[in-house]
Amino acid sequence: MTAYWLVKSEPAAWSWDDQVRDGTTHWHGVRNYQASNNLKAMKLGDLAFFYHSVTGKEIVGVVEVVKLYYPDPSDPKGIFGMVDVKAVKPFATPVTLEQIKHDDQLNHLALIRQSRLSVMPIDVEAWKRICALGGITA
DNA sequence: GCCAACGTTGGC
DNA sequence: GCCAACGTTGGC
C-alpha cells in the first residue's frame, strides 16, 4: 500500500529543477524529530509532493522514495537520517499554498496547521484532490 | 525536570 | 525585512 507525503525545500537551496536534473538524490538535512520520524516511516515506492517553501509556496512535482531511511552523514551528531528520492513527474499547474489554505477539503493539512514541519503525511483523499488541481493523474 | 533564552523556519 | 510559531539548549 503506497503512502503519501509532502516534503519541503527552499528552491534557493534545492529546487524541483535541481531534483529533475540530478534524478535520484539524498534527502539530507532534516534536523527535526517529527520530520525525521516521518522519513523513517516511508516505504519504497511511497510518493511525495515536492513543495517550494519561502519562494513560490507551491507544490510543483512528485518524487518517489527509492531508498529507505538511513543515517544522514551531514548530521555531525549522527542522530538524524534521510531517504533517497527520485523525480517522477512535474505538476502541469503548480498548486499554491493559497489554494490549499482556502480549500475546505485541504485546509486540515499539516502544511497549514504546522507551517514549520518540513516532512509530513498526506491522506489519500488530499493526495487525489491536489493531483487533480495540479493537472496530473494520481 | 522546569523554563527562560535562543535559534530557525517560513509566511506575510 | 519582520515577526509569529515553535523546537532546542542549558542553567538551575
Coordinates of N, CA, C and O (backbone and C1' of nucleotides) in Angstrom, one line a residue:
Chain A
M1 N 0.9 -1.2 0.0 CA 0.0 0.0 0.0 C 0.9 1.2 0.0 O 1.7 1.5 0.9
T2 N 0.7 2.0 -1.0 CA 1.5 3.2 -1.1 C 1.0 4.3 -0.1 O -0.1 4.5 0.0
A3 N 2.0 4.9 0.5 CA 1.7 6.0 1.4 C 2.1 7.3 0.7 O 2.9 7.3 -0.2
Y4 N 1.5 8.4 1.2 CA 1.7 9.7 0.5 C 2.3 10.7 1.5 O 1.9 10.7 2.7
W5 N 3.1 11.6 1.0 CA 3.8 12.5 1.9 C 4.0 13.9 1.2 O 3.7 14.0 0.0
L6 N 4.5 14.8 1.9 CA 4.9 16.1 1.3 C 6.2 16.5 1.9 O 6.4 16.4 3.1
V7 N 7.2 16.8 1.1 CA 8.5 17.3 1.5 C 8.7 18.7 1.0 O 8.3 19.1 -0.1
K8 N 9.3 19.5 1.9 CA 9.6 21.0 1.6 C 11.0 21.2 1.2 O 11.9 20.6 1.8
S9 N 11.2 22.1 0.3 CA 12.6 22.6 0.1 C 12.5 24.1 -0.4 O 11.6 24.4 -1.1
E10 N 13.5 24.8 0.1 CA 13.6 26.2 -0.4 C 14.2 26.1 -1.8 O 15.4 25.6 -1.8
P11 N 13.6 26.6 -2.8 CA 14.2 26.5 -4.1 C 15.5 27.1 -4.3 O 16.4 26.7 -5.1
A12 N 15.8 28.1 -3.4 CA 17.1 28.8 -3.5 C 18.2 27.8 -3.1 O 19.4 27.8 -3.5
A13 N 17.8 26.8 -2.2 CA 18.8 25.8 -1.7 C 18.7 24.6 -2.6 O 19.7 24.0 -3.0
W14 N 17.5 24.2 -2.9 CA 17.3 22.9 -3.7 C 15.9 23.0 -4.3 O 14.9 22.9 -3.7
S15 N 15.9 23.1 -5.7 CA 14.6 23.3 -6.4 C 14.2 22.0 -7.1 O 15.0 21.1 -7.3
W16 N 13.0 22.1 -7.6 CA 12.5 21.0 -8.4 C 13.4 20.8 -9.6 O 13.7 19.6 -10.0
D17 N 13.8 21.8 -10.2 CA 14.7 21.7 -11.4 C 16.0 21.0 -11.0 O 16.5 20.2 -11.8
D18 N 16.5 21.3 -9.9 CA 17.7 20.6 -9.4 C 17.4 19.1 -9.3 O 18.2 18.2 -9.7
Q19 N 16.3 18.8 -8.7 CA 15.9 17.4 -8.5 C 15.7 16.7 -9.8 O 16.2 15.5 -9.9
V20 N 15.1 17.3 -10.8 CA 14.9 16.7 -12.1 C 16.3 16.5 -12.7 O 16.6 15.4 -13.3
R21 N 17.2 17.5 -12.6 CA 18.5 17.4 -13.3 C 19.3 16.2 -12.7 O 19.9 15.4 -13.4
D22 N 19.2 16.1 -11.3 CA 20.1 15.0 -10.7 C 19.3 13.7 -10.6 O 20.0 12.7 -10.2
G23 N 18.0 13.7 -10.8 CA 17.3 12.4 -10.8 C 17.1 11.9 -9.4 O 16.1 12.3 -8.7
T24 N 18.0 11.0 -8.9 CA 17.8 10.5 -7.6 C 18.8 11.2 -6.6 O 20.0 11.4 -6.9
T25 N 18.3 11.6 -5.5 CA 19.1 12.4 -4.5 C 18.9 12.0 -3.1 O 17.9 11.4 -2.8
H26 N 19.8 12.4 -2.3 CA 19.7 12.1 -0.8 C 18.9 13.2 -0.2 O 19.4 14.4 -0.3
W27 N 17.8 12.9 0.5 CA 17.0 14.0 1.1 C 17.6 14.3 2.5 O 17.0 14.0 3.5
H28 N 18.8 14.9 2.5 CA 19.5 15.1 3.7 C 19.1 16.5 4.4 O 18.4 17.3 3.8
G29 N 19.6 16.7 5.6 CA 19.5 18.0 6.2 C 18.3 18.1 7.1 O 18.2 19.2 7.8
V30 N 17.4 17.1 7.2 CA 16.3 17.2 8.2 C 16.9 17.1 9.6 O 17.6 16.2 9.9
R31 N 16.5 18.1 10.4 CA 17.0 18.2 11.8 C 15.9 18.4 12.8 O 16.0 19.2 13.8
N32 N 14.8 17.7 12.6 CA 13.7 17.8 13.4 C 13.1 16.4 13.6 O 13.0 15.7 12.7
Y33 N 12.8 16.1 14.9 CA 12.4 14.7 15.2 C 11.1 14.3 14.5 O 11.0 13.1 14.0
Q34 N 10.2 15.2 14.5 CA 8.9 14.8 13.8 C 9.1 14.5 12.4 O 8.6 13.5 11.8
A35 N 9.8 15.4 11.7 CA 10.1 15.3 10.3 C 10.9 14.0 10.0 O 10.6 13.2 9.1
S36 N 11.9 13.8 10.9 CA 12.7 12.6 10.8 C 11.9 11.3 11.0 O 12.2 10.3 10.3
N37 N 11.0 11.3 11.9 CA 10.1 10.1 12.1 C 9.3 9.9 10.9 O 9.1 8.7 10.6
N38 N 8.9 10.9 10.2 CA 8.1 10.7 9.0 C 9.0 10.1 7.9 O 8.5 9.2 7.2
L39 N 10.2 10.6 7.8 CA 11.1 10.0 6.9 C 11.3 8.5 7.2 O 11.4 7.7 6.2
K40 N 11.4 8.2 8.5 CA 11.6 6.8 8.9 C 10.5 5.9 8.5 O 10.6 4.7 8.3
A41 N 9.3 6.5 8.5 CA 8.1 5.7 8.2 C 7.9 5.5 6.7 O 7.0 4.7 6.3
M42 N 8.7 6.1 5.9 CA 8.5 6.0 4.4 C 8.9 4.6 3.9 O 9.9 4.0 4.4
K43 N 8.2 4.1 3.0 CA 8.5 2.8 2.4 C 8.9 3.0 0.9 O 8.5 4.0 0.3
L44 N 9.5 1.9 0.4 CA 9.9 2.0 -1.0 C 8.7 2.1 -1.9 O 7.7 1.4 -1.7
G45 N 8.7 3.0 -2.8 CA 7.5 3.2 -3.7 C 6.6 4.3 -3.2 O 5.6 4.6 -4.0
D46 N 6.7 4.7 -2.0 CA 5.8 5.8 -1.5 C 6.1 7.0 -2.3 O 7.2 7.2 -2.8
L47 N 5.1 7.9 -2.4 CA 5.2 9.1 -3.2 C 5.1 10.3 -2.4 O 4.4 10.3 -1.3
A48 N 5.7 11.4 -2.8 CA 5.7 12.6 -2.0 C 5.6 13.8 -2.9 O 6.2 13.9 -4.0
F49 N 4.8 14.8 -2.5 CA 4.7 16.1 -3.2 C 6.0 16.8 -2.9 O 6.5 16.8 -1.8
F50 N 6.5 17.6 -3.9 CA 7.7 18.4 -3.7 C 7.2 19.8 -3.7 O 6.7 20.4 -4.6
Y51 N 7.4 20.4 -2.5 CA 6.8 21.8 -2.2 C 8.0 22.8 -2.1 O 9.0 22.6 -1.4
H52 N 7.8 23.9 -2.8 CA 8.7 25.0 -2.8 C 8.3 26.0 -1.6 O 7.4 26.7 -1.8
S53 N 9.1 26.0 -0.6 CA 8.8 26.9 0.5 C 9.5 28.2 0.3 O 10.4 28.3 -0.5
V54 N 9.0 29.2 1.0 CA 9.6 30.6 1.0 C 9.4 31.3 -0.3 O 8.8 32.3 -0.4
T55 N 10.0 30.7 -1.4 CA 9.9 31.3 -2.7 C 9.0 30.4 -3.5 O 9.4 29.3 -3.8
G56 N 7.9 30.9 -3.9 CA 6.9 30.0 -4.7 C 5.7 29.6 -3.9 O 4.6 30.0 -4.2
K57 N 6.0 28.9 -2.7 CA 5.0 28.4 -1.9 C 3.9 27.7 -2.6 O 2.7 27.9 -2.6
E58 N 4.4 26.7 -3.4 CA 3.5 25.8 -4.2 C 4.1 24.5 -4.4 O 5.3 24.3 -4.3
I59 N 3.2 23.5 -4.6 CA 3.6 22.1 -4.9 C 3.9 22.1 -6.4 O 3.1 22.5 -7.2
V60 N 5.1 21.6 -6.8 CA 5.5 21.6 -8.2 C 5.7 20.3 -8.8 O 5.9 20.2 -10.0
G61 N 5.8 19.2 -8.0 CA 6.1 17.9 -8.6 C 5.9 16.8 -7.6 O 5.5 17.0 -6.5
V62 N 6.2 15.6 -8.1 CA 6.1 14.4 -7.3 C 7.4 13.6 -7.4 O 8.0 13.5 -8.4
V63 N 7.8 13.1 -6.2 CA 9.0 12.3 -6.1 C 8.6 11.0 -5.5 O 7.6 10.8 -4.8
E64 N 9.5 10.0 -5.8 CA 9.2 8.6 -5.2 C 10.4 8.2 -4.3 O 11.5 8.5 -4.6
V65 N 10.0 7.5 -3.2 CA 11.0 7.0 -2.3 C 11.7 5.8 -2.9 O 11.0 4.8 -3.2
V66 N 13.0 5.9 -3.1 CA 13.7 4.8 -3.7 C 14.8 4.1 -2.8 O 15.4 3.2 -3.2
K67 N 15.0 4.7 -1.6 CA 15.9 4.1 -0.6 C 15.3 4.4 0.7 O 15.0 5.6 1.0
L68 N 15.2 3.4 1.6 CA 14.7 3.6 2.9 C 15.7 4.4 3.8 O 16.9 4.5 3.5
Y69 N 15.1 4.9 4.9 CA 15.8 5.7 5.9 C 17.1 5.1 6.3 O 17.2 4.0 6.6
Y70 N 18.1 5.9 6.2 CA 19.5 5.5 6.6 C 20.2 6.8 7.2 O 19.7 7.9 6.9
P71 N 21.3 6.6 7.9 CA 21.9 7.7 8.6 C 22.3 8.8 7.6 O 22.8 8.6 6.5
D72 N 22.1 10.1 8.0 CA 22.5 11.2 7.2 C 23.9 11.6 7.6 O 24.2 12.1 8.7
P73 N 24.9 11.4 6.7 CA 26.3 11.7 7.0 C 26.5 13.2 7.3 O 27.5 13.6 7.9
S74 N 25.6 14.1 6.9 CA 25.8 15.5 7.1 C 25.4 15.9 8.5 O 25.5 17.1 8.9
D75 N 24.8 15.0 9.3 CA 24.5 15.3 10.7 C 25.7 14.9 11.6 O 26.0 13.7 11.8
P76 N 26.4 15.9 12.1 CA 27.6 15.7 12.9 C 27.3 14.8 14.2 O 28.2 14.1 14.6
K77 N 26.1 14.8 14.7 CA 25.8 14.1 15.9 C 25.3 12.6 15.6 O 25.1 11.8 16.4
G78 N 25.1 12.4 14.3 CA 24.6 11.1 13.9 C 23.3 10.6 14.4 O 23.0 9.5 14.6
I79 N 22.4 11.6 14.6 CA 21.1 11.3 15.2 C 20.0 11.2 14.1 O 19.2 10.3 14.1
F80 N 20.2 12.0 13.1 CA 19.1 12.1 12.1 C 19.5 11.3 10.8 O 20.7 11.0 10.5
G81 N 18.4 10.9 10.1 CA 18.6 10.1 8.9 C 18.0 10.8 7.7 O 17.5 11.9 7.7
M82 N 18.0 10.0 6.6 CA 17.4 10.6 5.3 C 17.0 9.4 4.5 O 17.2 8.2 4.7
V83 N 16.2 9.7 3.4 CA 15.9 8.7 2.4 C 16.4 9.2 1.1 O 16.8 10.4 1.0
D84 N 16.4 8.4 0.1 CA 16.7 8.8 -1.3 C 15.3 9.0 -2.1 O 14.4 8.1 -1.9
V85 N 15.2 10.0 -2.8 CA 14.0 10.2 -3.6 C 14.4 10.5 -5.1 O 15.5 11.0 -5.4
K86 N 13.5 10.2 -5.9 CA 13.7 10.3 -7.4 C 12.5 11.1 -8.0 O 11.4 10.9 -7.6
A87 N 12.8 12.1 -8.9 CA 11.8 12.8 -9.5 C 10.9 11.9 -10.4 O 11.4 11.1 -11.1
V88 N 9.6 12.0 -10.2 CA 8.7 11.2 -11.0 C 8.0 12.0 -12.1 O 8.2 11.7 -13.3
K89 N 7.3 13.1 -11.7 CA 6.7 14.0 -12.7 C 6.4 15.3 -12.2 O 6.1 15.5 -11.0
P90 N 6.4 16.3 -13.0 CA 6.0 17.7 -12.6 C 4.5 17.9 -12.6 O 3.8 17.1 -13.3
F91 N 4.0 18.9 -11.9 CA 2.6 19.3 -12.0 C 2.5 20.0 -13.3 O 3.4 20.8 -13.7
A92 N 1.3 19.8 -13.9 CA 1.0 20.7 -15.1 C 0.8 22.1 -14.7 O 1.3 23.1 -15.3
T93 N 0.1 22.2 -13.5 CA -0.2 23.5 -12.9 C 0.2 23.4 -11.4 O -0.3 22.6 -10.7
P94 N 1.2 24.2 -11.0 CA 1.6 24.2 -9.5 C 0.3 24.5 -8.7 O -0.5 25.3 -9.0
V95 N 0.3 23.8 -7.5 CA -0.8 24.1 -6.6 C -0.3 24.9 -5.4 O 0.7 24.5 -4.7
T96 N -0.8 26.1 -5.3 CA -0.3 27.0 -4.3 C -0.8 26.9 -2.9 O -1.8 26.3 -2.7
L97 N 0.0 27.3 -2.0 CA -0.4 27.3 -0.5 C -1.7 28.1 -0.4 O -2.6 27.6 0.4
E98 N -1.8 29.2 -1.1 CA -3.1 29.9 -1.1 C -4.3 29.1 -1.4 O -5.3 29.1 -0.7
Q99 N -4.2 28.3 -2.5 CA -5.3 27.4 -2.9 C -5.6 26.4 -1.8 O -6.8 26.2 -1.5
I100 N -4.6 25.8 -1.3 CA -4.8 24.8 -0.3 C -5.4 25.4 1.0 O -6.3 24.8 1.6
K101 N -4.9 26.6 1.4 CA -5.5 27.2 2.6 C -7.0 27.5 2.4 O -7.7 27.4 3.4
H102 N -7.4 27.8 1.2 CA -8.8 28.2 1.0 C -9.7 27.1 0.5 O -10.8 27.3 0.2
D103 N -9.1 25.9 0.5 CA -9.9 24.7 0.1 C -10.4 23.9 1.3 O -9.6 23.4 2.0
D104 N -11.7 23.8 1.4 CA -12.3 23.1 2.6 C -11.8 21.7 2.7 O -11.8 21.1 3.8
Q105 N -11.5 21.1 1.6 CA -11.0 19.7 1.6 C -9.5 19.5 1.9 O -9.0 18.4 2.1
L106 N -8.8 20.7 2.0 CA -7.4 20.6 2.1 C -6.8 21.4 3.3 O -5.7 21.2 3.7
N107 N -7.6 22.3 3.8 CA -7.0 23.1 4.9 C -6.8 22.5 6.2 O -6.4 23.1 7.2
H108 N -7.1 21.2 6.3 CA -6.8 20.4 7.5 C -5.3 20.0 7.5 O -4.8 19.5 8.5
L109 N -4.6 20.1 6.4 CA -3.3 19.5 6.2 C -2.3 20.2 7.1 O -2.4 21.4 7.5
A110 N -1.3 19.4 7.5 CA -0.2 19.9 8.4 C 0.5 21.1 7.7 O 1.1 21.9 8.4
L111 N 0.5 21.1 6.4 CA 1.1 22.2 5.7 C 0.6 23.6 6.2 O 1.3 24.6 6.2
I112 N -0.7 23.6 6.5 CA -1.3 24.8 7.0 C -1.2 24.9 8.5 O -0.8 25.9 9.1
R113 N -1.5 23.8 9.2 CA -1.6 23.8 10.7 C -0.3 23.8 11.3 O -0.1 24.3 12.5
Q114 N 0.7 23.3 10.7 CA 2.1 23.2 11.3 C 3.1 23.7 10.2 O 3.8 22.9 9.6
S115 N 3.1 25.0 10.1 CA 3.8 25.5 8.9 C 5.3 25.2 9.0 O 6.0 25.3 7.9
R116 N 5.9 24.9 10.1 CA 7.3 24.7 10.2 C 7.7 23.3 9.9 O 8.9 23.0 9.8
L117 N 6.8 22.4 9.9 CA 7.1 21.0 9.6 C 7.5 20.8 8.2 O 6.8 21.2 7.3
S118 N 8.7 20.1 7.9 CA 9.2 20.0 6.6 C 8.9 18.7 5.9 O 9.2 18.6 4.7
V119 N 8.5 17.7 6.7 CA 8.1 16.4 6.1 C 6.9 15.9 6.8 O 6.9 15.8 8.0
M120 N 5.8 15.7 6.0 CA 4.5 15.4 6.6 C 3.7 14.4 5.8 O 3.9 14.3 4.6
P121 N 2.8 13.6 6.4 CA 2.0 12.7 5.7 C 0.8 13.5 5.0 O 0.4 14.5 5.5
I122 N 0.4 12.9 3.9 CA -0.8 13.4 3.2 C -1.8 12.3 3.0 O -1.4 11.2 2.6
D123 N -3.1 12.5 3.4 CA -4.0 11.4 3.3 C -4.4 11.2 1.8 O -4.2 12.1 1.0
V124 N -4.9 10.0 1.5 CA -5.2 9.6 0.1 C -6.2 10.6 -0.5 O -6.0 11.0 -1.7
E125 N -7.2 11.0 0.2 CA -8.2 12.0 -0.4 C -7.5 13.3 -0.8 O -7.8 13.8 -1.9
A126 N -6.7 13.8 0.1 CA -6.0 15.1 -0.2 C -5.0 14.9 -1.3 O -4.9 15.8 -2.2
W127 N -4.4 13.7 -1.3 CA -3.4 13.4 -2.4 C -4.1 13.5 -3.8 O -3.7 14.2 -4.7
K128 N -5.3 12.8 -3.9 CA -6.1 12.8 -5.1 C -6.5 14.2 -5.5 O -6.4 14.6 -6.7
R129 N -7.0 14.9 -4.5 CA -7.5 16.3 -4.8 C -6.4 17.2 -5.3 O -6.6 17.9 -6.3
I130 N -5.3 17.1 -4.7 CA -4.2 18.0 -5.1 C -3.7 17.6 -6.5 O -3.3 18.5 -7.3
C131 N -3.6 16.3 -6.7 CA -3.2 15.9 -8.1 C -4.1 16.4 -9.1 O -3.7 16.9 -10.2
A132 N -5.5 16.4 -8.8 CA -6.5 16.9 -9.8 C -6.3 18.4 -10.0 O -6.3 18.8 -11.1
L133 N -6.0 19.1 -8.9 CA -5.8 20.5 -9.0 C -4.5 20.8 -9.8 O -4.4 21.8 -10.6
G134 N -3.5 19.9 -9.7 CA -2.3 20.1 -10.4 C -2.3 19.6 -11.8 O -1.3 19.8 -12.5
G135 N -3.4 19.0 -12.2 CA -3.5 18.6 -13.6 C -2.7 17.3 -13.9 O -2.3 17.1 -15.0
I136 N -2.5 16.5 -12.9 CA -1.9 15.2 -13.2 C -2.7 14.0 -12.6 O -3.6 14.3 -11.8
T137 N -2.4 12.8 -13.1 CA -3.2 11.7 -12.6 C -2.5 11.2 -11.3 O -1.3 11.0 -11.3
A138 N -3.4 10.8 -10.3 CA -2.9 10.4 -9.0 C -2.1 9.1 -9.1 O -2.4 8.3 -9.9
Chain B
dG1 P 12.3 13.6 35.0 O5' 11.9 15.1 35.4 C5' 11.2 15.4 36.5 C4' 11.0 16.9 36.4 C3' 10.4 17.4 35.1 O3' 9.6 18.5 35.4 C1' 12.5 18.4 35.2
dC2 P 8.4 19.0 34.7 O5' 8.7 20.6 34.8 C5' 9.1 21.0 36.1 C4' 9.6 22.4 36.0 C3' 9.0 23.3 35.0 O3' 8.7 24.6 35.6 C1' 11.3 23.2 34.6
dC3 P 7.7 25.6 35.0 O5' 8.7 26.6 34.2 C5' 9.7 27.2 35.0 C4' 10.7 27.9 34.0 C3' 10.0 28.6 32.8 O3' 10.7 29.8 32.5 C1' 11.5 27.1 32.0
dA4 P 9.9 31.2 32.5 O5' 11.1 32.2 32.2 C5' 12.3 32.0 33.0 C4' 13.6 32.2 32.1 C3' 13.4 33.3 31.1 O3' 14.6 34.0 31.0 C1' 13.9 31.2 30.0
dA5 P 14.9 35.2 30.1 O5' 15.8 34.6 28.9 C5' 17.0 34.0 29.4 C4' 17.7 33.4 28.1 C3' 17.8 34.4 26.9 O3' 19.1 34.3 26.4 C1' 16.8 32.3 26.3
dC6 P 19.6 35.3 25.2 O5' 19.5 34.3 24.0 C5' 20.2 33.0 24.2 C4' 19.8 32.1 23.1 C3' 19.8 32.8 21.7 O3' 20.8 32.2 20.9 C1' 17.9 31.5 21.9
dG7 P 21.2 32.7 19.5 O5' 20.5 31.7 18.6 C5' 20.7 30.3 18.8 C4' 20.0 29.5 17.8 C3' 20.1 30.1 16.4 O3' 20.3 29.0 15.5 C1' 17.8 29.9 17.0
dT8 P 20.4 29.2 13.9 O5' 18.9 28.7 13.4 C5' 18.5 27.4 13.8 C4' 17.1 27.2 13.2 C3' 17.1 27.6 11.7 O3' 16.4 26.5 11.1 C1' 15.3 28.6 12.9
dT9 P 16.4 26.4 9.5 O5' 14.8 26.4 9.2 C5' 14.0 25.6 10.0 C4' 12.5 26.1 9.8 C3' 12.2 26.4 8.3 O3' 11.0 25.6 8.1 C1' 11.6 28.2 9.7
dG10 P 10.5 25.3 6.6 O5' 9.5 26.6 6.4 C5' 8.4 26.7 7.2 C4' 7.8 28.0 7.0 C3' 7.7 28.4 5.5 O3' 6.4 29.0 5.3 C1' 8.6 30.1 6.7
dG11 P 5.7 28.9 3.9 O5' 4.5 29.9 4.2 C5' 3.8 29.7 5.5 C4' 3.3 31.1 5.9 C3' 2.7 32.0 4.9 O3' 1.6 32.6 5.4 C1' 4.5 33.1 5.8
dC12 P 0.5 33.3 4.5 O5' 0.9 34.8 4.6 C5' 0.8 35.5 5.9 C4' 1.5 36.8 5.8 C3' 1.2 37.6 4.5 O3' 0.1 38.5 4.7 C1' 3.5 37.8 5.2
Chain C
dG1 P 16.3 43.4 3.6 O5' 15.9 43.8 5.0 C5' 15.0 44.9 5.1 C4' 13.9 44.6 6.0 C3' 14.3 44.1 7.4 O3' 13.5 44.8 8.3 C1' 12.8 42.6 6.5
dC2 P 13.7 44.8 9.9 O5' 12.3 44.1 10.3 C5' 11.1 44.6 9.7 C4' 10.0 43.8 10.1 C3' 10.1 43.3 11.6 O3' 8.9 43.6 12.2 C1' 9.8 41.5 10.2
dC3 P 8.8 43.5 13.8 O5' 8.1 42.1 14.0 C5' 6.9 41.9 13.3 C4' 6.5 40.4 13.4 C3' 6.8 39.9 14.8 O3' 5.8 38.9 15.1 C1' 7.9 38.5 13.3
dA4 P 4.9 39.0 16.4 O5' 4.0 37.8 16.3 C5' 3.3 37.5 15.0 C4' 3.2 36.1 14.8 C3' 3.0 35.2 16.1 O3' 2.0 34.2 15.7 C1' 5.0 34.5 15.0
dA5 P 1.6 33.2 16.8 O5' 2.5 31.9 16.4 C5' 2.3 31.3 15.1 C4' 3.2 30.1 15.0 C3' 3.1 29.2 16.2 O3' 3.0 27.9 15.7 C1' 5.4 29.9 15.9
dC6 P 2.7 26.7 16.7 O5' 4.2 26.1 17.0 C5' 5.0 25.8 15.9 C4' 6.4 25.5 16.4 C3' 6.4 24.8 17.8 O3' 7.4 23.8 17.8 C1' 7.8 26.6 17.9
dG7 P 7.1 22.3 17.9 O5' 8.6 21.6 17.8 C5' 9.3 21.9 16.6 C4' 10.8 22.1 17.0 C3' 11.3 21.1 18.1 O3' 12.5 20.6 17.6 C1' 11.7 23.4 18.6
dT8 P 13.4 19.6 18.5 O5' 14.5 20.5 19.1 C5' 15.3 21.3 18.3 C4' 16.3 22.1 19.1 C3' 17.1 21.2 20.1 O3' 18.4 21.5 19.9 C1' 16.1 23.1 21.2
dT9 P 19.6 20.7 20.8 O5' 20.0 21.8 21.9 C5' 20.3 23.1 21.4 C4' 20.6 24.0 22.6 C3' 21.5 23.3 23.7 O3' 22.6 24.1 23.9 C1' 19.5 24.2 24.7
dG10 P 23.8 23.6 24.9 O5' 23.5 24.3 26.2 C5' 23.1 25.7 26.2 C4' 22.8 26.1 27.6 C3' 23.6 25.4 28.7 O3' 23.7 26.3 29.8 C1' 21.3 24.9 29.0
dG11 P 25.0 26.1 30.8 O5' 24.4 27.0 32.0 C5' 23.7 28.2 31.8 C4' 22.7 28.4 32.8 C3' 23.1 28.1 34.2 O3' 22.6 29.1 35.1 C1' 21.2 26.8 33.7
dC12 P 23.3 29.3 36.6 O5' 22.2 28.6 37.5 C5' 20.9 29.1 37.7 C4' 20.0 28.1 38.2 C3' 20.5 27.3 39.4 O3' 20.1 28.0 40.6 C1' 19.3 25.9 37.9

